[in-house]
Short mmCIF file of N, CA and C in Angstrom, two decimals:
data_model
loop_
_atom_site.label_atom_id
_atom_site.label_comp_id
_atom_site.label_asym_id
_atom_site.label_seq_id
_atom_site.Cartn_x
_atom_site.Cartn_y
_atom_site.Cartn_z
N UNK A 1 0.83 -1.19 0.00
CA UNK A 1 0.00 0.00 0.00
C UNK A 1 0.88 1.25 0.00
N UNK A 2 1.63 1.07 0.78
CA UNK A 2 2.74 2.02 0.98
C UNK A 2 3.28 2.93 -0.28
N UNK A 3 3.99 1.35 -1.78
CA UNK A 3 4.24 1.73 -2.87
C UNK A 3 3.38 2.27 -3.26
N UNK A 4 2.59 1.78 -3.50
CA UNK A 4 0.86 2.89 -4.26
C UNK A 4 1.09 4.04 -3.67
N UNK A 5 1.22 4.30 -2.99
CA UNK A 5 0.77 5.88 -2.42
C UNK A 5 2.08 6.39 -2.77
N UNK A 6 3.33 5.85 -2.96
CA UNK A 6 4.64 6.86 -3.32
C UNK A 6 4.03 6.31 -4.68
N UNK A 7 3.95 5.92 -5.14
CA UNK A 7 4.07 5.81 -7.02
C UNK A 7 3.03 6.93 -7.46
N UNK A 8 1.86 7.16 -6.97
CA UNK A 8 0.41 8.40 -7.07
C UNK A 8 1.42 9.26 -6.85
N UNK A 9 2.13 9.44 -5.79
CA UNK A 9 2.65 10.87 -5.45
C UNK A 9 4.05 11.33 -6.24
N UNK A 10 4.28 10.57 -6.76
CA UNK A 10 5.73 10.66 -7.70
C UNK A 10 5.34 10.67 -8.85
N UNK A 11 3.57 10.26 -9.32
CA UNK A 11 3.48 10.61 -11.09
C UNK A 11 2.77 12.30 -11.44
N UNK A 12 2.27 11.81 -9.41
CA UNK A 12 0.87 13.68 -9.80
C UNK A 12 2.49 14.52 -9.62
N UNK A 13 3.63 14.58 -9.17
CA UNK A 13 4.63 15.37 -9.07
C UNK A 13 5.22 15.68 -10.48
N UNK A 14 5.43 14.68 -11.41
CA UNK A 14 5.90 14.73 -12.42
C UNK A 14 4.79 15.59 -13.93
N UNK A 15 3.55 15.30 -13.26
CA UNK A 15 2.86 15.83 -13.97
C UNK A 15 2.53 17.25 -13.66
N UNK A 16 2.72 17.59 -12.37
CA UNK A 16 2.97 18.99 -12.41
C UNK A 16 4.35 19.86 -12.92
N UNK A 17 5.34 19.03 -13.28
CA UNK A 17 6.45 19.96 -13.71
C UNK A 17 6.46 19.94 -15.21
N UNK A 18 5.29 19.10 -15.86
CA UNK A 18 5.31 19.23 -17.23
C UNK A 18 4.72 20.68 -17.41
N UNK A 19 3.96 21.51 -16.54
CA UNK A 19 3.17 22.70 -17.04
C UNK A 19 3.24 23.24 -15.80
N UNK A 20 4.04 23.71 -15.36
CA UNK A 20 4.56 24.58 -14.13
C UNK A 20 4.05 25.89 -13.99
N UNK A 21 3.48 26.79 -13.01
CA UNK A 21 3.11 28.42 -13.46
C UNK A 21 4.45 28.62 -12.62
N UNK A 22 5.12 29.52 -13.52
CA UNK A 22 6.01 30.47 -12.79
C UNK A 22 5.68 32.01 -12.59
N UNK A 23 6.56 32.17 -11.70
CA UNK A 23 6.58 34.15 -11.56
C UNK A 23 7.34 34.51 -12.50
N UNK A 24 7.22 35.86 -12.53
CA UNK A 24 7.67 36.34 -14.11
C UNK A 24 9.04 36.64 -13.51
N UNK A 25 9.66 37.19 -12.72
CA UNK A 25 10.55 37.21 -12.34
C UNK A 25 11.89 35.85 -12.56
N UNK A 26 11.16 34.97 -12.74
CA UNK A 26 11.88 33.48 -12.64
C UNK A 26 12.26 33.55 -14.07
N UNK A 27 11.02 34.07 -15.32
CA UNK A 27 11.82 33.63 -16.14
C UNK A 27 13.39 34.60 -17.14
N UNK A 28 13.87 33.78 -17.78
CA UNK A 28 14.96 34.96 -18.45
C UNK A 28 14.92 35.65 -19.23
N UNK A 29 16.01 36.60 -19.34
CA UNK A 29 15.69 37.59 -20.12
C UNK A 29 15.61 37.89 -21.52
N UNK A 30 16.05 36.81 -22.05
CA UNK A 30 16.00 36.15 -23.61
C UNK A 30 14.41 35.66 -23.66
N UNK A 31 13.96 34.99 -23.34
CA UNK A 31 12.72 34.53 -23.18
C UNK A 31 11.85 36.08 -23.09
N UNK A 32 12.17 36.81 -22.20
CA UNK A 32 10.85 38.41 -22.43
C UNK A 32 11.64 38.48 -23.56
N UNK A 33 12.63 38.89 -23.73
CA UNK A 33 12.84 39.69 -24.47
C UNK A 33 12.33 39.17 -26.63
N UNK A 34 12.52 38.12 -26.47
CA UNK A 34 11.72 36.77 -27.40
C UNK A 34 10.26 37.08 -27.52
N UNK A 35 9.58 37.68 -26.39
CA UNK A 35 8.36 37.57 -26.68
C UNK A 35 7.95 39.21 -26.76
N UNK A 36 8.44 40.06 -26.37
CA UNK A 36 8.34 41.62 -26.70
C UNK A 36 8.94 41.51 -28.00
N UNK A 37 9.74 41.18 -28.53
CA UNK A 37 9.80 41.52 -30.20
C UNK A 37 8.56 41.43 -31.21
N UNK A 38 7.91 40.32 -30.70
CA UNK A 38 6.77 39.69 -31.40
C UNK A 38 5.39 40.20 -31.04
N UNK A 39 4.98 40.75 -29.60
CA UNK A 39 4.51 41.08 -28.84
C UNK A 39 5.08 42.74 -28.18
N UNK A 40 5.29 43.57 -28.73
CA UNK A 40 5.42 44.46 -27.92
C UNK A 40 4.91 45.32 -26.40
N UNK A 41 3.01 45.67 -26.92
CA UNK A 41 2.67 45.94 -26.01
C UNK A 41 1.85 44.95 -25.14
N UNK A 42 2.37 43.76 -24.71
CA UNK A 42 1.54 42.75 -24.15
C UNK A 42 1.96 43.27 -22.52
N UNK A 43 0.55 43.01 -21.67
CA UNK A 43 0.71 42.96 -20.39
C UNK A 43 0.31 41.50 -19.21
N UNK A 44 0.12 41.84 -18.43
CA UNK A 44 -0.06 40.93 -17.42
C UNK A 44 -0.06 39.29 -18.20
N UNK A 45 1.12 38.85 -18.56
CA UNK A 45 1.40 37.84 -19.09
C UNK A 45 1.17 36.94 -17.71
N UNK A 46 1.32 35.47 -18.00
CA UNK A 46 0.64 34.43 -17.26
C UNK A 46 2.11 32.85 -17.89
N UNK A 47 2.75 32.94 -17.09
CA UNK A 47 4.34 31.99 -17.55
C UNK A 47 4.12 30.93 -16.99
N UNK A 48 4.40 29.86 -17.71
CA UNK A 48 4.31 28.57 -17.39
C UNK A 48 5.53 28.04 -18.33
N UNK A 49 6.11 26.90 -17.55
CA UNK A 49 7.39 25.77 -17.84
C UNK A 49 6.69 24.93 -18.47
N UNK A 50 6.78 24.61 -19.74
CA UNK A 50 6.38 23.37 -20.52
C UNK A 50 7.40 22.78 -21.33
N UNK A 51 7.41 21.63 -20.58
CA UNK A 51 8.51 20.48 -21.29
C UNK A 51 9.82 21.54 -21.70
N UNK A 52 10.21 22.27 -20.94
CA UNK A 52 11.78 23.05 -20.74
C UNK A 52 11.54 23.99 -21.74
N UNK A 53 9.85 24.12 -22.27
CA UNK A 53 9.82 25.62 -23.05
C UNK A 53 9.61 26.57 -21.97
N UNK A 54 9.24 28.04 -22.44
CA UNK A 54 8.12 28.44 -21.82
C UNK A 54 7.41 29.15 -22.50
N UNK A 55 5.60 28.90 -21.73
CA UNK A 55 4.89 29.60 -22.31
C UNK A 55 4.46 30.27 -21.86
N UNK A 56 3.94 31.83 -22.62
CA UNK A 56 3.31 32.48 -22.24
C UNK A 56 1.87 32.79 -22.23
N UNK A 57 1.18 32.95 -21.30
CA UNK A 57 -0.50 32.95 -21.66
C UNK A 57 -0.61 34.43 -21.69
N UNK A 58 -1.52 35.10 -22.64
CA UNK A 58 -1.92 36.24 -22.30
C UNK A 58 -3.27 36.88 -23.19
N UNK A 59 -4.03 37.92 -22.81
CA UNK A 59 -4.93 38.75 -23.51
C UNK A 59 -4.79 40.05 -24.40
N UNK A 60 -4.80 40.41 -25.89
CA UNK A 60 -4.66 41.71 -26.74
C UNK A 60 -5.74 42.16 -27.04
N UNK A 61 -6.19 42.81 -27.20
CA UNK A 61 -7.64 43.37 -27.98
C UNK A 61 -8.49 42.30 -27.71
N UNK A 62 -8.94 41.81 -26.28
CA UNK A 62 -9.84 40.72 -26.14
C UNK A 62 -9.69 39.03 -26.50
N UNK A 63 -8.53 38.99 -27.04
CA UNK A 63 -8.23 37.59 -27.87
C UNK A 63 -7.11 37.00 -26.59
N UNK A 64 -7.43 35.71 -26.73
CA UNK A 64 -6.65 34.76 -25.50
C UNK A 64 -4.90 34.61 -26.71
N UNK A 65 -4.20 34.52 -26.33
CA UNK A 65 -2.77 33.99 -27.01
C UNK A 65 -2.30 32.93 -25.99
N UNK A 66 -1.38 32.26 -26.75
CA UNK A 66 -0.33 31.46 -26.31
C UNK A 66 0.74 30.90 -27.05
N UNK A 67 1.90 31.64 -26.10
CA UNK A 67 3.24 31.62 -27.18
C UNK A 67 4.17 30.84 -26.25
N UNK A 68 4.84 29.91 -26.90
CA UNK A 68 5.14 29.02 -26.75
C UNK A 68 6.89 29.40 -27.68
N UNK A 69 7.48 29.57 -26.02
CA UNK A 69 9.55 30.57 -26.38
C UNK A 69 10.55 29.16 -25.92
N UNK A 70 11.34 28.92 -26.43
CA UNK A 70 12.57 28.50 -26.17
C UNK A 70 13.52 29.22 -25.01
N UNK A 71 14.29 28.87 -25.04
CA UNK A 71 15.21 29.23 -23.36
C UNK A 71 16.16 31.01 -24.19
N UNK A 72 16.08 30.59 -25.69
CA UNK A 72 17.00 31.65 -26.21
C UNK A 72 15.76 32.80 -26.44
N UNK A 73 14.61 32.44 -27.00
CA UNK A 73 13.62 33.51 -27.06
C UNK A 73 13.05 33.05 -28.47
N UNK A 74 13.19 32.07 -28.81
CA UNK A 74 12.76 31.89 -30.61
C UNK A 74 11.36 31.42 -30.15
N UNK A 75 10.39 31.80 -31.01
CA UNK A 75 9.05 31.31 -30.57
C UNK A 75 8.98 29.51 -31.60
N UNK A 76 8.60 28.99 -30.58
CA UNK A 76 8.34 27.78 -31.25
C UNK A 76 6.75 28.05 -31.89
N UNK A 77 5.62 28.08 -31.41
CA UNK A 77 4.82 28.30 -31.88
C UNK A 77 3.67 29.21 -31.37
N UNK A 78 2.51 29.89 -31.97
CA UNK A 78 1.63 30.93 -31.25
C UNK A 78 0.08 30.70 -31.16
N UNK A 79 -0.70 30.15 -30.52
CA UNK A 79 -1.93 30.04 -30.65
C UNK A 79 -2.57 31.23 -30.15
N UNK A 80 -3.91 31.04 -31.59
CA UNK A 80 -4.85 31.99 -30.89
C UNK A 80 -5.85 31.81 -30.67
N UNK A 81 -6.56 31.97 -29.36
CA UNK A 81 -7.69 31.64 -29.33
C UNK A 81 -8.77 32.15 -30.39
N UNK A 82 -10.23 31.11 -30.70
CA UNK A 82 -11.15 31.70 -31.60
C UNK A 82 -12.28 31.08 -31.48
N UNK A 83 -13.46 31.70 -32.34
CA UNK A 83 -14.62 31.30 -31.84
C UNK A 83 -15.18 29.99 -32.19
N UNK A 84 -15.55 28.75 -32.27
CA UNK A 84 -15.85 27.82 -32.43
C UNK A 84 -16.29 27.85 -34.22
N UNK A 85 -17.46 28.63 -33.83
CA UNK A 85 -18.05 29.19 -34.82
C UNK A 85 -17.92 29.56 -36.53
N UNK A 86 -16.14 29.95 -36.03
CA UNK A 86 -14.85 30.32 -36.89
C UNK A 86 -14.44 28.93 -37.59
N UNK A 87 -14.21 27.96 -36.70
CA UNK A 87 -13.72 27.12 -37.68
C UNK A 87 -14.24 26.90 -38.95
N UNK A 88 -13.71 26.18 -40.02
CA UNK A 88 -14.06 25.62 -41.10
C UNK A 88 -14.59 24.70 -41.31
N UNK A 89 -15.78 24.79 -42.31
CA UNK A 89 -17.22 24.26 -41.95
C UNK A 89 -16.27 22.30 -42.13
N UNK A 90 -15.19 21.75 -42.68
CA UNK A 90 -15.30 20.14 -42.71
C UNK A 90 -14.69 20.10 -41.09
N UNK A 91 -14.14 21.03 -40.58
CA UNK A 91 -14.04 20.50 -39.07
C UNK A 91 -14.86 20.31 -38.27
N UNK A 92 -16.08 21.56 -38.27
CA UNK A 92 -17.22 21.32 -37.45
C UNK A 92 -18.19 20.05 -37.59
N UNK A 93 -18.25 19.56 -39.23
CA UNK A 93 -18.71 18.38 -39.57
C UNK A 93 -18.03 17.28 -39.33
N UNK A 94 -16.36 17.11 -39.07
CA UNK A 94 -15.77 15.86 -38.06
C UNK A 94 -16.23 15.45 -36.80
N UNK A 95 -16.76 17.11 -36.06
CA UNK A 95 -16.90 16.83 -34.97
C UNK A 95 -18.16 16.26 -34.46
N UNK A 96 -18.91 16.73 -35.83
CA UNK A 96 -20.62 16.14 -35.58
C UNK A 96 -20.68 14.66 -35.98
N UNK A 97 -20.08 14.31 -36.56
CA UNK A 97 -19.71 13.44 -37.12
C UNK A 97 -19.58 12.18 -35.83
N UNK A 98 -18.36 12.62 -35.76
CA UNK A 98 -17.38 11.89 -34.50
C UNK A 98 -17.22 11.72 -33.55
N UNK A 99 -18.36 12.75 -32.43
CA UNK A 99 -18.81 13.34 -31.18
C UNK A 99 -20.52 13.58 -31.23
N UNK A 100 -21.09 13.09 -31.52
CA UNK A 100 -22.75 13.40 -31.70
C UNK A 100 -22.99 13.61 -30.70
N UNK A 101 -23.42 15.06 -30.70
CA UNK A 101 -24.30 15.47 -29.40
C UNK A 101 -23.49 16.22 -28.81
N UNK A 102 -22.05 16.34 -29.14
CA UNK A 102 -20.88 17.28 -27.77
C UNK A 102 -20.43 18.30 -28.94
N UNK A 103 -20.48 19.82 -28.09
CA UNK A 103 -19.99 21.06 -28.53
C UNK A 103 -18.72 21.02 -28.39
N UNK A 104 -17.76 21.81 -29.13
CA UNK A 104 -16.17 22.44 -29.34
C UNK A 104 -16.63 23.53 -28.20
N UNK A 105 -15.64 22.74 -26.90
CA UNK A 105 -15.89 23.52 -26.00
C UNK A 105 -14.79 25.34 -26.16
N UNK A 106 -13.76 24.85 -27.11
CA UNK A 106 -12.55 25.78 -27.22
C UNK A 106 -12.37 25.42 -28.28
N UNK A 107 -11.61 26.43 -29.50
CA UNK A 107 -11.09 26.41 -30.47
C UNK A 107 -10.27 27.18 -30.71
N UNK A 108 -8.97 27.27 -31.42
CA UNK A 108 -7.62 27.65 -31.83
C UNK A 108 -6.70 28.15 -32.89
N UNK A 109 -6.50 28.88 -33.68
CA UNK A 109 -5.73 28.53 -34.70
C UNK A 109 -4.20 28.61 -34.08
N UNK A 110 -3.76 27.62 -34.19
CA UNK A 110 -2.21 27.40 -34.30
C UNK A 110 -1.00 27.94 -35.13
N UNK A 111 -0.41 28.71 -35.18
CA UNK A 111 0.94 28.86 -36.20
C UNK A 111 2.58 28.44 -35.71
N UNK A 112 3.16 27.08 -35.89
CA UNK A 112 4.34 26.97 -35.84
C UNK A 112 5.55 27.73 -35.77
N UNK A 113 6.55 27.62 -35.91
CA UNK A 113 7.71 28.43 -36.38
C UNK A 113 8.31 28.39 -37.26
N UNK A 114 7.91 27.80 -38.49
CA UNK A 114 8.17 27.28 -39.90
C UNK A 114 6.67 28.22 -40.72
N UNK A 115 5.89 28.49 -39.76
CA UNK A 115 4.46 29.48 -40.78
C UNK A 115 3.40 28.37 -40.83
N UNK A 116 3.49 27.06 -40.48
CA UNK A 116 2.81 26.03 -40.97
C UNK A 116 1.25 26.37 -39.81
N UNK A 117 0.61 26.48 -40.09
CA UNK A 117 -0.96 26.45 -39.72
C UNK A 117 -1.88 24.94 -39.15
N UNK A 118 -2.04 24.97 -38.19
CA UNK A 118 -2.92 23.92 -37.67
C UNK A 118 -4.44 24.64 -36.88
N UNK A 119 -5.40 23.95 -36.72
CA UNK A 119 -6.12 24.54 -35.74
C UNK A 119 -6.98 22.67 -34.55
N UNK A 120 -7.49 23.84 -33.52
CA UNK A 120 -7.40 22.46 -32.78
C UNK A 120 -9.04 23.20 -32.25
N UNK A 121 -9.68 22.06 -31.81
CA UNK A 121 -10.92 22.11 -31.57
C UNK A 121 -10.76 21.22 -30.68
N UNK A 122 -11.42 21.82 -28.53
CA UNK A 122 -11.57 21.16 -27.93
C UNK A 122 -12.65 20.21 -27.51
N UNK A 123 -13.07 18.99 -27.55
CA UNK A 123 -14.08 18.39 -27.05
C UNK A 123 -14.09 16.95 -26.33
N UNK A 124 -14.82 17.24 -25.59
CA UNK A 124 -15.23 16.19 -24.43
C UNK A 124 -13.70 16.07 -23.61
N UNK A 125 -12.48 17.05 -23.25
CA UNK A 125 -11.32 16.95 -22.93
C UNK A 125 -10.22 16.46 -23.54
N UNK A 126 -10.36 16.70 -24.97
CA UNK A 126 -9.28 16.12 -26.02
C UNK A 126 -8.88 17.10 -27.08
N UNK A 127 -8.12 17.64 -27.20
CA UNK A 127 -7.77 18.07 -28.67
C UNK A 127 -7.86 17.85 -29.69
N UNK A 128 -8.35 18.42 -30.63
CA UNK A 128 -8.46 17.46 -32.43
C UNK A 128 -7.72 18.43 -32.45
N UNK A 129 -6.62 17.71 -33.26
CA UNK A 129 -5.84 18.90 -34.76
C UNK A 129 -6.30 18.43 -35.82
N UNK A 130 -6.27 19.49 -36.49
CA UNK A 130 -6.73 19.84 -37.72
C UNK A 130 -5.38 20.57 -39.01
N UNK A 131 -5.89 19.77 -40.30
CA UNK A 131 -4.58 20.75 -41.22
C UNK A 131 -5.16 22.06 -41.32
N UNK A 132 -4.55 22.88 -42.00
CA UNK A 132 -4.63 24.12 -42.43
C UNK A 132 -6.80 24.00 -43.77
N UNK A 133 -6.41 22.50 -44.41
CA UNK A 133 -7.91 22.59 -45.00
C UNK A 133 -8.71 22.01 -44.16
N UNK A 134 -9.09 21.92 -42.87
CA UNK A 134 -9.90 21.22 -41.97
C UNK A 134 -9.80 20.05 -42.06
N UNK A 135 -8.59 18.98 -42.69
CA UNK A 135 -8.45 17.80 -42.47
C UNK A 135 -7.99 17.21 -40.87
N UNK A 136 -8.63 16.32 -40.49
CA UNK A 136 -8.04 15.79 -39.18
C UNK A 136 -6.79 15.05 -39.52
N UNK A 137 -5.82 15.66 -38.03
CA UNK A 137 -4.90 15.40 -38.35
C UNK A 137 -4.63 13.98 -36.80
N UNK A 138 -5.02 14.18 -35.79
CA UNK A 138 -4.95 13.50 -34.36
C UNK A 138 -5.45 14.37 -33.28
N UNK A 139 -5.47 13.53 -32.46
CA UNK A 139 -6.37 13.47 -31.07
C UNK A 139 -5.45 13.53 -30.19
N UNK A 140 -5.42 14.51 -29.06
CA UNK A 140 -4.21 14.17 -28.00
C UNK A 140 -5.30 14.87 -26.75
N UNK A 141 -4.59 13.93 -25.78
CA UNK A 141 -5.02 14.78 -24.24
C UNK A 141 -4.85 15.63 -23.88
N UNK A 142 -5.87 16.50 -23.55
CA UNK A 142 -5.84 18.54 -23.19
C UNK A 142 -5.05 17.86 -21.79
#
């Protein structure tokens, strides 16, 4: 019983350092400075450690972001939040499709660091990606 209870407490540990919130203070100065090039007037940013990136959460003109910096400041990639609504009509039809009866609780467009375009539609606690023409691309755990 003993092991059970260290093995629970050694995976919920590990799973909190995959998506860590940090203070802004913690992170470096390549990293702001990475995301003010791209972002100039952004405020009350929201930093989190992911898998030895970091990301930043934040709000511009009402729109959710998330930028996603390397340790030097290169953006790996930038999501933006969007309205469900927005997507493209063969995604919304995967999802009716493939989920009968459950709404895209969240939706995304994605841009890489190569320009490459994805978008992701959340439902029932899963991610769909999607290509750039609303083709499904996979399913991963939010």
């Amino acid at each position: 019983m003993k092991k059970l209870v260290f093995l629970l407490t050694a995976a919920a540990g590990i799973t909190v350092v995959n998506a860590q919130k940090i203070q802004e203070k913690s992170i470096p100065a390549s990293v702001k400075s990475g995301l003010q090039k791209q972002f100039p007037d952004v405020k009350n940013v929201k930093w989190e450690n992911e898998d030895g990136n970091y990301e930043a959460g934040f709000k511009q003109q009402g729109t959710s972001y998330s930028v996603l910096l390397t340790l030097s400041g290169d953006i790996v990639e930038t999501e933006i939040g969007m309205s469900a609504d927005a997507l493209a009509a063969p995604i919304k039809d995967y999802v009716a499709k493939n989920y009968p009866g459950q709404k895209i609780k969240e939706a995304a467009k994605i841009t890489d660091a190569k320009g490459a375009v994805t978008y992701e539609a959340e439902v029932k606690g899963k991610d769909l990606i999607f290509d750039e023409a609303g083709k499904f691309i996979k399913e991963q755990k939010d």
